[in-house]
CSV table of C-alpha atoms in Angstrom, one decimal:
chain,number,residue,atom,x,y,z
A,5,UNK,CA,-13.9,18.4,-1.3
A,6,UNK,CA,-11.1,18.7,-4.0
A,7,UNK,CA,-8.9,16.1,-3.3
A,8,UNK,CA,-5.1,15.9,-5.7
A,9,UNK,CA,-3.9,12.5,-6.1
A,10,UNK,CA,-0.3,11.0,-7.3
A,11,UNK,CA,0.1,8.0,-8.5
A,12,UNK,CA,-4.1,7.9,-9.6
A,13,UNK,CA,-3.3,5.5,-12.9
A,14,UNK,CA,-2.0,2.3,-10.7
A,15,UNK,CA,-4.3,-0.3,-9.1
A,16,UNK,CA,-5.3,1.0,-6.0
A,17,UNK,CA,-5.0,5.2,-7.6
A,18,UNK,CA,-7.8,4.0,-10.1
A,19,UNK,CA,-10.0,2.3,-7.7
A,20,UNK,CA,-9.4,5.0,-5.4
A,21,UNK,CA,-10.0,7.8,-7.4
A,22,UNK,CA,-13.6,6.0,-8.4
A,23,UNK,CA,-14.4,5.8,-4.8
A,24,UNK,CA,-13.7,9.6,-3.9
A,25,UNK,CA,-15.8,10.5,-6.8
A,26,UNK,CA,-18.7,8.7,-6.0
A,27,UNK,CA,-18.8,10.1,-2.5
A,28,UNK,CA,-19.3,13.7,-4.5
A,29,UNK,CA,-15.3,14.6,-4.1
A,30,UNK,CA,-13.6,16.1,-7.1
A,31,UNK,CA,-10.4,14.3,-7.7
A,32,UNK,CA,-7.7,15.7,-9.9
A,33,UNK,CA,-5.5,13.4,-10.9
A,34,UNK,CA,-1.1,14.0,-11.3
A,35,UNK,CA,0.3,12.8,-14.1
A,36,UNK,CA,3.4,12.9,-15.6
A,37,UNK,CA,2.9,12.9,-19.4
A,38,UNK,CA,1.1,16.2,-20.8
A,39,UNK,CA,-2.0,17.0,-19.2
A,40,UNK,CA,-5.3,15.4,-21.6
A,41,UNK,CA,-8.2,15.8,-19.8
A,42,UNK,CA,-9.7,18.3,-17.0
A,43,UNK,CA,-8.9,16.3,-14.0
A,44,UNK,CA,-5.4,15.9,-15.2
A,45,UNK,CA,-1.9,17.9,-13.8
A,46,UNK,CA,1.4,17.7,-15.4
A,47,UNK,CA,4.1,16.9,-13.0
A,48,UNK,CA,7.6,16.0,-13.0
A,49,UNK,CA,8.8,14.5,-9.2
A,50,UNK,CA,11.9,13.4,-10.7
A,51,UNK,CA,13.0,17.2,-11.1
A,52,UNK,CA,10.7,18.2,-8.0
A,53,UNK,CA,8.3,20.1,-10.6
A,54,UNK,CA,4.7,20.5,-9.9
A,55,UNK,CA,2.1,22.5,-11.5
A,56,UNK,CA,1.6,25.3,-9.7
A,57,UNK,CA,-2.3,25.0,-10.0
A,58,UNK,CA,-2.1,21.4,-8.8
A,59,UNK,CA,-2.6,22.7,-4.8
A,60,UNK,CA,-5.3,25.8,-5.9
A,61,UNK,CA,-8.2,24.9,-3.7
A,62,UNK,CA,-7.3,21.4,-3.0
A,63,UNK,CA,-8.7,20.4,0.8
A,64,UNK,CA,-6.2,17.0,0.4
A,65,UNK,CA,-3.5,15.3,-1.0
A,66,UNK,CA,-3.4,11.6,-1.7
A,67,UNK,CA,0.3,10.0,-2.9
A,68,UNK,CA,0.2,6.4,-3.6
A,69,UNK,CA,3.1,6.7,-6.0
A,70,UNK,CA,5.8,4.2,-6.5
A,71,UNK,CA,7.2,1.7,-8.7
A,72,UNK,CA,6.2,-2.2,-7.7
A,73,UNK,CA,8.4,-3.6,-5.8
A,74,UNK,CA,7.7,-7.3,-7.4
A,75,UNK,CA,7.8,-5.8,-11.1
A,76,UNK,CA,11.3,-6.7,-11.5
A,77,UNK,CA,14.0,-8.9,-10.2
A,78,UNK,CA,15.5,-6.9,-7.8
A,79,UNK,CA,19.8,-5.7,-8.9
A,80,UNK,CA,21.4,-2.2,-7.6
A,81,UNK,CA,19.9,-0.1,-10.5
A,82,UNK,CA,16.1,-1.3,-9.6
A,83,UNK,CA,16.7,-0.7,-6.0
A,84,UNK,CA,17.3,2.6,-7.2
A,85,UNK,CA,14.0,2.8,-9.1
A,86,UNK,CA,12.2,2.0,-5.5
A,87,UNK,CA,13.2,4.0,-3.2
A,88,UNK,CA,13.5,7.3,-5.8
A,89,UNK,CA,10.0,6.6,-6.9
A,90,UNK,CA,8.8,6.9,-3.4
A,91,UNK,CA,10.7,9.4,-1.6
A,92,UNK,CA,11.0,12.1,-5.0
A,93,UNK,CA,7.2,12.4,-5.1
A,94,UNK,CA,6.8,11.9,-1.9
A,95,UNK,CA,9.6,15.3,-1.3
A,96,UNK,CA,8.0,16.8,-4.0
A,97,UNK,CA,4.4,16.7,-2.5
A,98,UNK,CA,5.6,17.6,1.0
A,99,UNK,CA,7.9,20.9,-0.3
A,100,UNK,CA,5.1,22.4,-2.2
A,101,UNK,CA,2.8,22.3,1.0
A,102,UNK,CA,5.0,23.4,3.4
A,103,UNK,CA,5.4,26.5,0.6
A,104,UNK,CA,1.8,27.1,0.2
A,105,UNK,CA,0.8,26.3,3.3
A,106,UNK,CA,-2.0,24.5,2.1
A,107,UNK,CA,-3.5,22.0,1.2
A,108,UNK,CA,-4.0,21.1,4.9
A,109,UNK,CA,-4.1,17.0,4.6
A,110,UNK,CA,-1.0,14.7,3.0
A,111,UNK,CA,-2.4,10.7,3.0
A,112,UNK,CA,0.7,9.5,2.2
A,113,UNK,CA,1.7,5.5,0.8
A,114,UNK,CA,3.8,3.8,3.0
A,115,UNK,CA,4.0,0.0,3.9
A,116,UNK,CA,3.9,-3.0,6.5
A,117,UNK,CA,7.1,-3.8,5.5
A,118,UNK,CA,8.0,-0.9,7.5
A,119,UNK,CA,8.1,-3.8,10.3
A,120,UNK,CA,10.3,-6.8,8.7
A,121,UNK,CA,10.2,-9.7,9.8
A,122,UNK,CA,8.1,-9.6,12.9
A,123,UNK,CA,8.5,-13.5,13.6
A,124,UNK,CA,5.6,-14.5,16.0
A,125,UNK,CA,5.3,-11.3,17.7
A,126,UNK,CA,2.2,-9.2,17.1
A,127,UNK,CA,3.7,-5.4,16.0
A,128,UNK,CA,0.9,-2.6,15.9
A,129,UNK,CA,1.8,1.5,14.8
A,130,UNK,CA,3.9,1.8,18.0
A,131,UNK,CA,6.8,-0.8,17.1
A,132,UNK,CA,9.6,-0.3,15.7
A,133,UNK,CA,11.6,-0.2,12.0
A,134,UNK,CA,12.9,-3.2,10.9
A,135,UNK,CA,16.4,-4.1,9.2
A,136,UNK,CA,17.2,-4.1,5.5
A,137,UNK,CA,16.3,-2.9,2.3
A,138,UNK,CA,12.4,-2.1,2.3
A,139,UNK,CA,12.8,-1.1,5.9
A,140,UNK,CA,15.2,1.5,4.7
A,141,UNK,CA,13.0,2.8,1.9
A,142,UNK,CA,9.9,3.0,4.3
A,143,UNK,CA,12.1,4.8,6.7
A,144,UNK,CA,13.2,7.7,4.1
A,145,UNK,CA,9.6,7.2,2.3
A,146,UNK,CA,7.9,8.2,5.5
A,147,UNK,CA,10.7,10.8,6.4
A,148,UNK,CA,10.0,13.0,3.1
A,149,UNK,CA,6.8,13.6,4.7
A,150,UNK,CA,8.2,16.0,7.5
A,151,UNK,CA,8.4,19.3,5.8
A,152,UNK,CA,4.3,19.5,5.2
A,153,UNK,CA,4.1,18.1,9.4
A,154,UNK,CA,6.8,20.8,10.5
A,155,UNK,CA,4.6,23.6,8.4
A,156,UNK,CA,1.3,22.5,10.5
A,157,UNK,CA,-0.4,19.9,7.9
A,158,UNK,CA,-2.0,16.5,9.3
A,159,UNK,CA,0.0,13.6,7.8
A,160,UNK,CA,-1.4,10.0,7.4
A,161,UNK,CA,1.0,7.6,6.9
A,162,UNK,CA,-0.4,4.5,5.5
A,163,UNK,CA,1.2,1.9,6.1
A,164,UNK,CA,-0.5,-0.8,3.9
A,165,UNK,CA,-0.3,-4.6,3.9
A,166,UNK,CA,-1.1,-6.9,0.5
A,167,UNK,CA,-4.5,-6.0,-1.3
A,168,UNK,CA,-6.3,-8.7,-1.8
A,169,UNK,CA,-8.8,-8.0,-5.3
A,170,UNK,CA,-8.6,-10.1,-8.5
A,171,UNK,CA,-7.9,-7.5,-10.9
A,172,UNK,CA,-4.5,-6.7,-8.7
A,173,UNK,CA,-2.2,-6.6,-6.0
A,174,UNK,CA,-1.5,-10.0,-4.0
A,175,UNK,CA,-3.9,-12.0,-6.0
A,176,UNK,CA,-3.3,-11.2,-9.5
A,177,UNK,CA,-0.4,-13.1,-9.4
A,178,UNK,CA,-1.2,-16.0,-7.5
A,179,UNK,CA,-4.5,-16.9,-9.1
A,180,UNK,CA,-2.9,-18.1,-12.2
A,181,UNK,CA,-1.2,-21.2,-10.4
A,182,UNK,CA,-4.3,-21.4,-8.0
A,183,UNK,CA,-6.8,-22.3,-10.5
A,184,UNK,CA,-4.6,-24.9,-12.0
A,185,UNK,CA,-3.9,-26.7,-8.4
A,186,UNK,CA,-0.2,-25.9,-8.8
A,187,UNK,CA,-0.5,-23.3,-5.9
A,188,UNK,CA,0.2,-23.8,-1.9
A,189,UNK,CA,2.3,-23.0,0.7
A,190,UNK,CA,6.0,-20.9,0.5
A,191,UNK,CA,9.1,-22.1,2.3
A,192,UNK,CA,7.8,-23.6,5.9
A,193,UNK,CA,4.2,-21.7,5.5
A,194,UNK,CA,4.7,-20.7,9.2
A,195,UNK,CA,4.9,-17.2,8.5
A,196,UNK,CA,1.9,-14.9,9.4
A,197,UNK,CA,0.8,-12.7,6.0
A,198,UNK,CA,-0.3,-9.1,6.7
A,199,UNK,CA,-3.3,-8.6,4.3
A,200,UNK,CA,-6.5,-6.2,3.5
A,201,UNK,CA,-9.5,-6.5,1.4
A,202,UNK,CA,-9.4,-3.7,-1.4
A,203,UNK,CA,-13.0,-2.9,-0.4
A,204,UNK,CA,-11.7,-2.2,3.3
A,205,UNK,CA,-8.5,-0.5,2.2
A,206,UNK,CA,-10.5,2.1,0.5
A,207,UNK,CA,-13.2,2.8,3.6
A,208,UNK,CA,-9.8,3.3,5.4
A,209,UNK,CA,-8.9,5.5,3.3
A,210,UNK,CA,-11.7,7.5,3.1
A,211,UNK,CA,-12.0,7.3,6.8
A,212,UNK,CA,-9.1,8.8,7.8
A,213,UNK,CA,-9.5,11.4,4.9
A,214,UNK,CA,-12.5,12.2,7.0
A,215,UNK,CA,-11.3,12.1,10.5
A,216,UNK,CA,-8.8,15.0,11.7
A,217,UNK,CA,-7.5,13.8,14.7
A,218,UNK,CA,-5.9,10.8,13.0
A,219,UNK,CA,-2.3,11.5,11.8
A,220,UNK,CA,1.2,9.5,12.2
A,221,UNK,CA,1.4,5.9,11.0
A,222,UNK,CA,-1.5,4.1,10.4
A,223,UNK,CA,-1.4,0.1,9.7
A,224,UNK,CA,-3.6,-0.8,6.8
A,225,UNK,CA,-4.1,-4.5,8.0
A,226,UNK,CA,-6.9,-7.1,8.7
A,227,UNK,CA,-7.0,-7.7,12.6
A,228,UNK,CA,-6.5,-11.4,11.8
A,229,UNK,CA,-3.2,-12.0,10.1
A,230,UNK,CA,-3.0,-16.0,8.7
A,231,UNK,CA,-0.1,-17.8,8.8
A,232,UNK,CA,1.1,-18.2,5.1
A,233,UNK,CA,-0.2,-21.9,5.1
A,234,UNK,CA,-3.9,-21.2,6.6
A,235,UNK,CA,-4.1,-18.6,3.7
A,236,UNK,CA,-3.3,-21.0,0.6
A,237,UNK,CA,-5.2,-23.6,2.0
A,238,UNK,CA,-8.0,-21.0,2.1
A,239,UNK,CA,-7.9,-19.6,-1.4
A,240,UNK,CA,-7.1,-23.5,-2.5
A,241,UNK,CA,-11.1,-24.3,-0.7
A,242,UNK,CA,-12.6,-20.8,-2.2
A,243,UNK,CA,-11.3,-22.1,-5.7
A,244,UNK,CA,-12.5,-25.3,-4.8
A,245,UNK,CA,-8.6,-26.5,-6.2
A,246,UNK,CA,-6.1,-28.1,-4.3
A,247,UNK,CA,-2.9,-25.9,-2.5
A,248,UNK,CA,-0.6,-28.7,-1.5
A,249,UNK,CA,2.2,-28.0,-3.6
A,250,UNK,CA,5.0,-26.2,-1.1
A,251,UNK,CA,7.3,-23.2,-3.2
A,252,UNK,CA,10.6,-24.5,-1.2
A,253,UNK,CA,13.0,-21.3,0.3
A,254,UNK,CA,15.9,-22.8,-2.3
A,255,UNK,CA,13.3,-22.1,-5.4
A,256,UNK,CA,12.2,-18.7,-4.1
A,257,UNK,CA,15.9,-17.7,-4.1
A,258,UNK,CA,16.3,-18.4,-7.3
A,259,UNK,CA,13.8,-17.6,-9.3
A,260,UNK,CA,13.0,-13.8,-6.8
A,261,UNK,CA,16.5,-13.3,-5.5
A,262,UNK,CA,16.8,-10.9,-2.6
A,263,UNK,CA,13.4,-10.2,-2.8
A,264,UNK,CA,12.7,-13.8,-1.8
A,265,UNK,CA,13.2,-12.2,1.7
A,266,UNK,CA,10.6,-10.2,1.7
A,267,UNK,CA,8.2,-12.7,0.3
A,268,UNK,CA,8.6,-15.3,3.2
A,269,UNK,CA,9.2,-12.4,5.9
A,270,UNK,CA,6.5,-13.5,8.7
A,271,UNK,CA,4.4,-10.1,9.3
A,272,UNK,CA,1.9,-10.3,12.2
A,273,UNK,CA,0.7,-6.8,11.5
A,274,UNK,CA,-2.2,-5.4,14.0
A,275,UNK,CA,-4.3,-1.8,13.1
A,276,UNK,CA,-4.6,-0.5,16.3
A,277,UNK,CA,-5.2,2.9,15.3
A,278,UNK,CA,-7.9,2.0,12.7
A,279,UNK,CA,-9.6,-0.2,15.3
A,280,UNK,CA,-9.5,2.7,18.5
A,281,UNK,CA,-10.7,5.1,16.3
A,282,UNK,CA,-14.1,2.5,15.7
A,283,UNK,CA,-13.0,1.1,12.4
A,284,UNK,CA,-15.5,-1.6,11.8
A,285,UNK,CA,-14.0,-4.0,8.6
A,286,UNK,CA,-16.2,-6.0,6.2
A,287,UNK,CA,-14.2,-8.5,5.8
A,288,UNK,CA,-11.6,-8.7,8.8
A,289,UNK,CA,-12.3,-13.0,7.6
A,290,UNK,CA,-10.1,-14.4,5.2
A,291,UNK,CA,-12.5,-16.4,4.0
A,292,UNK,CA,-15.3,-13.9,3.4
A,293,UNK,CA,-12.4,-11.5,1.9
A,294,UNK,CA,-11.2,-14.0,-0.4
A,295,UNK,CA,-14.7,-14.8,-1.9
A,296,UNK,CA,-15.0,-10.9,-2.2
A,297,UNK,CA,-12.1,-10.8,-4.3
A,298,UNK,CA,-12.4,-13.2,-6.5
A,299,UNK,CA,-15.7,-11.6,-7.2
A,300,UNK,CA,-14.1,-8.3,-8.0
């Protein structure tokens, strides 16, 4: 299958993109610099331009764009970056299907923070949006998607937790401090952590890429969410370092700002769709997942 994807250079675009083509997909890949190889499209979702050529006899389209959301400290103009780098592509994407009326599929990047903070309650696909910032870009994010649903495509929106791989996402950052002991628990460490292996997040993928009765929301999220304590002490025993050394809420604030929020938000995130629709993870274990990912 022929299978367009935004957003292809970032961590989980690039691993993506390798998967896809080694199950015998073609991928072409959107970028928004002048197009230098075959596989490559010019775009431009800031203006709403797309190639016209980017949809011919494309079965799917894949958006994982977006700017990180931890790249920065967060202040009004970077807010601004965050939501327009979601919802413009996003808009973009969705207005050229619902004119072509094709391609048929839109897998669409959204995220568990959808949820906030969930507390102790267990929230699957069916709950509802939480309150604030993220919540309001997920809300809008996931909302650009309705003119390719109202002109008869299947939308996925996936709604993903952390990655957990070495060479990105939740780890990349934390490892550093891990591997020197300096790492352990942030603010009480009661909090649950939503959280996926990158191996699993990309059979997820491609299973609902390959499933047509799935559309709607669709958590991206081990069945097992930790508490944010039980996870550091578990990548402190994987390192074989100790994680004993609490981040405290005061330091968080400072150093992240508003974003501190987010970071110690409790998220007890369940995928119930993945799971009815016979799922089956490889690593739904932290521990197993962990050792994968430092591994890869």
């Amino acid at each position: 299958m022929r299978v367009v994807i935004a957003g292809a250079s970032g961590f989980l675009g690039t691993n993506l993109t390798e998967r896809l083509r080694g199950s015998g997909h073609e991928v072409i890949r959107l970028v928004r610099r002048p197009a230098r190889a075959q596989d490559e499209l010019t775009w431009d979702p800031s203006r709403r331009e797309l190639d016209p050529a980017a949809f011919e006899d494309a079965d799917a389209v894949i958006n994982l764009a977006g700017a990180g959301i931890g790249d920065k400290r967060w202040d009004e103009d970077y807010k601004k970056v965050i939501r327009r780098s979601r919802v413009d592509p996003t808009a973009t994407l969705a207005e050229a299907i619902a004119a072509r009326g094709t391609p048929t599929v839109l897998l669409n990047a959204s995220a568990v923070g959808y949820y906030g903070d969930t507390g102790e309650h267990a929230v699957d696909e069916d709950a509802p949006r939480g309150e604030g910032f993220l919540q309001d870009v997920a809300r809008d994010w996931e909302a650009a998607t309705e003119p390719a649903a109202e002109a008869g495509a299947r939308v996925v929106r996936l709604r993903t937790a952390p990655v957990l791989a070495a060479s990105g996402g939740l780890l990349k950052g934390m490892l550093p401090f891990f591997r020197l002991g300096l790492g352990g628990p942030l603010a009480s460490g009661r909090q649950h952590m939503a959280w996926i292996s990158l191996a699993d997040w990309l059979s997820a993928v491609e299973f609902l890429f390959e499933r047509p009765g799935i559309s709607g929301p669709v958590n991206l999220s081990s069945p097992y969410p930790p508490t944010n304590r039980e996870f550091t002490r578990a990548l402190g025993e994987e390192l074989g370092r100790p994680a004993i050394l609490p981040a405290p809420w005061f330091g968080l604030r400072l150093l992240l700002g508003e974003f501190a929020d987010e970071v110690v938000a409790s998220q007890r995130v369940l995928p119930s769709v993945l799971t009815r629709h016979g799922f089956r993870f490889a690593h739904a274990d932290l521990g197993a997942a962990l050792r994968w990912a430092l591994a890869h």
